């Protein structure tokens, strides 16, 4: 697997989506690369089907392992959640002001940020996201539903001056 | 102006990139992977071409190939064993790398009590070190970090006399690393790293050598 500058920056952004901190993101990426280098499979002839997604999962696992002891937020990445029935709509039709994005991302859990990142930046389908994070599709849909609700709450907090809307 | 959420999120993340220095360091680090992988792949390269040559050279060739294969298998085993074991040199190398990054403190504090409150999520309590007496070294602050995957405290201390700033770690011993009876010194990336044990903790001091 080749780590190009472009890929390293991509992985860094994923780390940033998880940690919400540039310094921690750089640390996480470094630890993940080291873990990749030291994995036993590196020295076998076993081929990894999709090294890129394998490395994204490795980053995720490293995030959970390293930060778990002092970052309670990761609980939302590793604990099972109740799946609520929803209508299956995604966020494709949501319009939002640019400045609201930072506010949204700082008001949602790491697991929700991760899903948004994989959906928007990596352009994963919902089924691919579910496979990547090892959760049922219903859980992904449930989290998307929750993000929608948070976006709506932003609108209410802004006193009806709609910042996010649906097409 | 409103835009699709997806576009806005993508643009938001594209604003973030690794600092140039860290990007270079990570590229260098990742090249180790390519090298190791290539090295091992070559060493176990028993493809069709090798087999054809064995037939061509007969018994002598076969014996030679078996001998080489045995040697390569041995070297592969050694490479694997070495790769999986964490050494003090590995720890020193990681400490040197972090020291060179000059990362800012998450907490600014000059007393161990204040730092203990901040580092409450560690599995151990920060200790005063006999090697860094407070009349000679001043605490500046710290941040969480990890040493070989184990969560640790990364502190900054200043030598009062010289004003020199050191990166100082307190950590649990990573699994598989044997505790040391005497301080050890390493040089890595131009950084002098000292490791020692106190009250069951691994303490590391890194400074420009």
Coordinates of C-alpha atoms in Angstrom, one line a residue:
Chain A
X1 CA 0.0 0.0 0.0
X2 CA 1.3 3.4 -1.0
X3 CA 1.0 6.3 1.4
X4 CA 1.0 9.4 -0.9
X5 CA 0.8 12.9 0.4
X6 CA -2.8 13.1 -1.0
X7 CA -3.8 9.9 0.8
X8 CA -2.1 11.0 4.0
X9 CA -4.1 14.2 4.0
X10 CA -7.3 12.2 3.3
X11 CA -6.6 10.0 6.2
X12 CA -5.8 13.0 8.4
X13 CA -9.2 14.5 7.6
X14 CA -10.9 11.3 8.6
X15 CA -8.8 11.4 11.9
X16 CA -9.9 15.0 12.3
X17 CA -13.6 13.9 11.8
X18 CA -13.2 11.5 14.6
X19 CA -11.2 13.6 17.0
X20 CA -12.3 17.1 16.2
X21 CA -8.7 18.3 17.0
X22 CA -5.9 18.7 14.5
X23 CA -3.1 17.7 17.0
X24 CA -5.0 14.6 18.1
X25 CA -5.8 13.8 14.5
X26 CA -2.1 13.9 13.5
X27 CA -1.3 11.7 16.5
X28 CA -4.0 9.3 15.6
X29 CA -2.7 9.1 12.0
X30 CA 0.8 8.5 13.1
X31 CA -0.2 5.7 15.5
X32 CA -2.3 4.1 12.8
X33 CA 0.6 4.1 10.4
X34 CA 2.8 2.5 13.0
X35 CA 0.1 -0.1 13.8
X36 CA -0.1 -0.8 10.0
X37 CA 3.6 -1.2 9.8
X38 CA 3.8 -3.6 12.7
X39 CA 0.8 -5.7 11.8
X40 CA 1.7 -9.4 11.4
X41 CA -0.1 -9.7 8.1
X42 CA 2.4 -7.2 6.5
X43 CA 5.0 -10.0 6.5
X44 CA 2.8 -12.6 5.0
X45 CA 1.7 -13.1 1.4
X46 CA -1.9 -12.5 2.4
X47 CA -3.4 -9.8 0.2
X48 CA -5.8 -7.2 1.6
X49 CA -8.8 -6.8 -0.7
X50 CA -9.2 -3.1 -0.3
X51 CA -6.2 -1.6 1.5
X52 CA -7.7 1.9 1.6
X53 CA -10.8 0.8 3.5
X54 CA -8.7 -1.6 5.6
X55 CA -6.6 1.4 6.7
X56 CA -9.7 3.5 7.4
X57 CA -10.9 0.7 9.7
X58 CA -7.5 0.5 11.3
X59 CA -7.7 4.3 12.1
X60 CA -11.1 3.7 13.6
X61 CA -9.9 0.9 15.8
X62 CA -6.9 2.8 16.8
X63 CA -9.1 5.8 17.7
X64 CA -11.2 3.5 19.9
X65 CA -8.2 1.8 21.5
X66 CA -6.2 4.9 22.2
X67 CA -8.7 7.4 23.3
X68 CA -11.2 5.1 25.0
X69 CA -9.7 5.6 28.4
X70 CA -10.0 9.4 28.5
X71 CA -12.5 10.3 25.8
X72 CA -16.0 9.3 26.8
X73 CA -17.3 10.4 23.4
X74 CA -16.0 7.3 21.8
X75 CA -18.7 5.3 23.7
X76 CA -21.0 6.3 20.9
X77 CA -18.7 4.6 18.5
X78 CA -18.5 1.3 20.3
X79 CA -21.8 0.8 22.1
X80 CA -24.9 -0.7 20.4
X81 CA -27.8 1.7 20.0
X82 CA -31.5 1.2 19.7
X83 CA -32.5 1.3 16.1
X84 CA -35.6 3.4 15.6
X85 CA -37.9 3.0 12.6
X86 CA -37.5 5.9 10.2
X87 CA -38.6 6.7 6.7
X88 CA -35.3 6.0 5.1
X89 CA -34.7 9.5 3.8
X90 CA -31.1 10.6 3.9
X91 CA -29.5 14.0 4.0
X92 CA -29.2 14.5 0.3
X93 CA -31.9 17.0 0.2
X94 CA -30.8 19.2 3.1
X95 CA -29.5 22.7 2.3
X96 CA -27.4 24.5 4.9
X97 CA -25.4 27.7 5.2
X98 CA -21.6 27.2 5.1
X99 CA -21.1 28.7 8.6
X100 CA -23.6 26.3 10.1
X101 CA -21.5 23.3 9.2
X102 CA -18.9 23.9 11.8
X103 CA -21.6 24.4 14.4
X104 CA -23.3 21.2 13.3
X105 CA -20.1 19.2 13.5
X106 CA -19.2 20.4 16.9
X107 CA -22.7 19.6 18.2
X108 CA -22.9 16.0 17.1
X109 CA -21.3 12.8 18.5
X110 CA -18.1 11.3 17.0
X111 CA -20.1 8.4 15.5
X112 CA -22.4 10.9 13.7
X113 CA -19.5 12.9 12.5
X114 CA -17.8 9.8 11.2
X115 CA -20.9 8.8 9.2
X116 CA -21.2 12.3 7.8
X117 CA -17.6 12.2 6.8
X118 CA -17.8 8.8 5.1
X119 CA -21.0 9.9 3.3
X120 CA -19.9 13.4 2.2
X121 CA -16.1 13.2 1.7
X122 CA -15.5 9.5 0.9
X123 CA -18.8 9.3 -0.9
X124 CA -19.7 5.9 0.6
X125 CA -23.2 4.6 0.1
X126 CA -25.2 3.9 3.2
X127 CA -24.6 0.2 2.8
X128 CA -20.9 0.8 2.5
X129 CA -20.9 3.0 5.6
X130 CA -22.7 0.2 7.5
X131 CA -20.1 -2.3 6.3
X132 CA -17.2 0.0 7.1
X133 CA -18.3 0.7 10.7
X134 CA -19.6 -2.9 11.3
X135 CA -23.1 -1.8 12.1
X136 CA -26.5 -2.7 10.6
X137 CA -27.9 -0.4 8.0
X138 CA -30.7 0.5 10.4
X139 CA -28.2 2.0 12.8
X140 CA -26.8 4.2 10.1
X141 CA -30.2 5.3 9.1
X142 CA -31.1 6.0 12.7
X143 CA -28.0 8.2 13.1
X144 CA -28.8 10.1 10.0
X145 CA -32.3 10.7 11.3
X146 CA -30.8 12.0 14.5
X147 CA -28.6 14.4 12.6
X148 CA -31.7 15.6 10.7
X149 CA -33.4 16.3 14.0
X150 CA -30.4 18.3 15.3
X151 CA -30.4 20.4 12.1
X152 CA -34.1 21.1 12.7
X153 CA -33.3 22.1 16.3
X154 CA -30.7 24.6 15.0
X155 CA -33.5 26.2 13.1
X156 CA -35.6 26.5 16.2
X157 CA -32.7 27.8 18.3
X158 CA -32.2 30.5 15.7
X159 CA -35.8 31.7 16.4
X160 CA -37.3 30.6 13.2
X161 CA -34.7 32.3 11.0
X162 CA -34.2 29.2 9.0
X163 CA -30.6 28.2 8.5
X164 CA -31.2 24.7 7.2
X165 CA -34.0 23.7 5.0
X166 CA -35.1 20.7 2.9
X167 CA -35.6 20.8 -0.8
Chain B
X1 CA -26.0 31.3 0.7
X2 CA -27.3 27.8 1.3
X3 CA -25.8 24.8 -0.4
X4 CA -26.3 21.0 -0.1
X5 CA -25.1 19.7 3.2
X6 CA -22.8 17.2 1.5
X7 CA -21.0 19.9 -0.5
X8 CA -20.6 22.0 2.6
X9 CA -19.2 19.2 4.7
X10 CA -16.7 18.2 1.9
X11 CA -15.5 21.8 1.7
X12 CA -15.3 22.1 5.4
X13 CA -12.9 19.1 5.6
X14 CA -10.9 20.1 2.6
X15 CA -9.7 23.2 4.5
X16 CA -7.7 20.9 6.8
X17 CA -4.4 19.4 5.8
X18 CA -1.4 18.0 7.6
X19 CA 1.3 20.7 8.4
X20 CA 4.1 20.3 5.9
X21 CA 6.6 19.1 8.4
X22 CA 4.3 16.4 9.7
X23 CA 3.4 15.3 6.2
X24 CA 7.1 14.9 5.4
X25 CA 7.6 12.9 8.6
X26 CA 4.7 10.6 8.0
X27 CA 5.7 10.1 4.4
X28 CA 9.2 9.0 5.7
X29 CA 7.6 6.8 8.3
X30 CA 5.2 5.1 5.8
X31 CA 8.1 4.4 3.4
X32 CA 9.3 2.0 6.1
X33 CA 6.2 0.0 5.3
X34 CA 6.9 -0.2 1.6
X35 CA 10.5 -1.2 2.3
X36 CA 9.6 -3.9 4.8
X37 CA 6.9 -5.3 2.7
X38 CA 9.1 -5.4 -0.4
X39 CA 12.0 -6.8 1.5
X40 CA 9.9 -9.7 2.9
X41 CA 8.1 -10.3 -0.4
X42 CA 11.4 -10.7 -2.2
X43 CA 12.7 -13.0 0.5
X44 CA 9.8 -15.4 0.1
X45 CA 9.6 -15.1 -3.6
X46 CA 9.3 -18.8 -4.5
X47 CA 7.6 -18.4 -7.8
X48 CA 7.6 -20.5 -11.0
X49 CA 10.9 -19.0 -12.2
X50 CA 12.7 -20.4 -9.2
X51 CA 11.2 -23.9 -9.8
X52 CA 12.3 -23.9 -13.4
X53 CA 15.9 -23.1 -12.4
X54 CA 15.8 -25.9 -9.8
X55 CA 15.0 -28.4 -12.6
X56 CA 17.7 -27.0 -14.8
X57 CA 20.6 -27.3 -12.3
X58 CA 19.6 -30.7 -11.0
X59 CA 20.6 -32.1 -7.6
X60 CA 23.3 -29.5 -6.9
X61 CA 20.9 -26.7 -7.7
X62 CA 18.2 -28.3 -5.6
X63 CA 20.5 -28.5 -2.6
X64 CA 21.6 -24.9 -3.1
X65 CA 18.0 -23.7 -3.4
X66 CA 17.0 -25.7 -0.3
X67 CA 19.9 -24.1 1.6
X68 CA 19.0 -20.6 0.5
X69 CA 15.4 -21.3 1.2
X70 CA 16.3 -22.4 4.8
X71 CA 18.3 -19.2 5.2
X72 CA 15.6 -17.1 3.9
X73 CA 13.0 -18.8 6.0
X74 CA 15.2 -18.1 9.0
X75 CA 15.7 -14.5 8.1
X76 CA 12.0 -14.1 7.6
X77 CA 11.3 -15.6 11.0
X78 CA 13.8 -13.3 12.5
X79 CA 12.3 -10.2 10.8
X80 CA 8.9 -11.2 12.0
X81 CA 10.0 -11.7 15.6
X82 CA 11.8 -8.4 15.7
X83 CA 8.9 -6.6 14.1
X84 CA 6.4 -7.7 16.7
X85 CA 8.5 -7.0 19.8
X86 CA 8.5 -3.5 21.2
X87 CA 12.0 -2.4 22.3
X88 CA 13.2 0.5 24.4
X89 CA 14.7 1.9 21.3
X90 CA 11.2 1.9 19.7
X91 CA 9.9 3.8 22.6
X92 CA 12.8 6.3 22.5
X93 CA 12.2 6.8 18.8
X94 CA 8.5 7.6 19.3
X95 CA 9.4 10.0 22.2
X96 CA 12.0 11.7 19.9
X97 CA 9.4 12.1 17.2
X98 CA 6.9 13.7 19.5
X99 CA 9.5 15.9 21.0
X100 CA 10.4 17.2 17.5
X101 CA 6.8 18.0 16.8
X102 CA 6.7 20.7 19.5
X103 CA 3.1 20.2 20.2
X104 CA 1.3 22.7 22.4
X105 CA 0.1 21.8 25.9
X106 CA -3.5 21.1 26.5
X107 CA -3.1 22.4 30.0
X108 CA -0.8 25.0 31.3
X109 CA 0.1 24.2 34.9
X110 CA 3.2 24.5 37.1
X111 CA 2.1 22.2 39.9
X112 CA 1.8 18.4 39.9
X113 CA -1.5 18.6 41.7
X114 CA -3.1 20.7 38.9
X115 CA -1.8 18.3 36.3
X116 CA -3.1 15.3 38.3
X117 CA -6.6 16.8 38.0
X118 CA -6.3 17.2 34.3
X119 CA -4.8 13.7 33.8
X120 CA -7.5 12.0 35.8
X121 CA -8.3 9.6 32.9
X122 CA -4.9 7.9 33.2
X123 CA -4.7 4.5 34.8
X124 CA -2.0 5.8 37.1
X125 CA -1.3 8.9 39.1
X126 CA 1.5 11.3 38.1
X127 CA 4.5 11.1 40.3
X128 CA 7.3 13.5 41.2
X129 CA 10.6 12.2 39.9
X130 CA 13.8 12.2 41.8
X131 CA 15.7 13.0 38.6
X132 CA 13.7 16.2 38.1
X133 CA 13.8 18.1 41.4
X134 CA 11.5 21.1 41.5
X135 CA 14.3 23.4 42.4
X136 CA 16.0 22.6 39.1
X137 CA 13.0 21.9 36.8
X138 CA 9.8 23.9 36.4
X139 CA 6.6 22.2 35.1
X140 CA 5.0 24.0 32.2
X141 CA 2.0 21.9 31.4
X142 CA 1.1 18.8 29.4
X143 CA -1.2 16.9 27.1
X144 CA -2.4 13.4 26.6
X145 CA -0.4 11.3 24.2
X146 CA 0.3 7.7 23.7
X147 CA 3.5 5.6 24.0
X148 CA 3.4 2.5 21.8
X149 CA -0.4 2.6 22.0
X150 CA -0.6 3.1 25.7
X151 CA -2.2 6.4 26.9
X152 CA 0.4 8.5 28.7
X153 CA 1.1 12.0 30.0
X154 CA 3.3 14.2 27.8
X155 CA 4.6 17.0 29.9
X156 CA 6.9 20.0 29.3
X157 CA 9.5 20.9 31.8
X158 CA 12.0 23.8 31.8
X159 CA 15.4 23.6 33.3
X160 CA 15.6 26.7 35.5
X161 CA 19.3 27.3 35.0
X162 CA 19.5 27.0 31.3
X163 CA 15.9 27.7 30.3
X164 CA 16.0 24.6 28.1
X165 CA 12.6 22.9 27.6
X166 CA 12.4 19.1 27.8
X167 CA 9.6 16.8 26.7
X168 CA 8.8 14.5 29.6
X169 CA 6.6 11.5 29.6
X170 CA 5.0 9.4 32.3
X171 CA 3.5 6.1 31.2
X172 CA 2.5 2.6 32.1
X173 CA 4.9 0.0 30.7
X174 CA 3.8 -1.1 27.2
X175 CA 2.9 -4.8 27.1
X176 CA 5.9 -7.0 26.5
X177 CA 8.5 -4.4 27.5
X178 CA 10.7 -5.4 30.4
X179 CA 11.1 -2.9 33.2
X180 CA 14.7 -1.6 33.5
X181 CA 16.8 -1.5 36.6
X182 CA 19.1 1.4 35.4
X183 CA 18.4 4.4 33.2
X184 CA 18.9 4.0 29.5
X185 CA 20.0 6.6 26.9
X186 CA 19.2 6.7 23.2
X187 CA 19.8 9.2 20.4
X188 CA 17.2 9.3 17.7
X189 CA 16.4 12.1 15.1
X190 CA 18.9 14.3 16.8
X191 CA 17.2 14.0 20.1
X192 CA 18.6 12.6 23.3
X193 CA 16.1 10.3 25.1
X194 CA 16.5 9.0 28.6
X195 CA 14.3 6.3 29.9
X196 CA 14.1 5.1 33.5
X197 CA 11.7 3.5 36.0
X198 CA 10.3 5.0 39.1
X199 CA 7.5 3.7 41.3
X200 CA 6.5 1.2 38.6
X201 CA 6.1 3.8 35.9
X202 CA 8.1 4.4 32.7
X203 CA 9.5 7.9 32.7
X204 CA 11.0 9.4 29.5
X205 CA 12.9 12.6 29.1
X206 CA 13.6 13.9 25.5
X207 CA 15.6 16.9 24.7
X208 CA 17.7 18.4 21.9
X209 CA 20.9 16.5 22.2

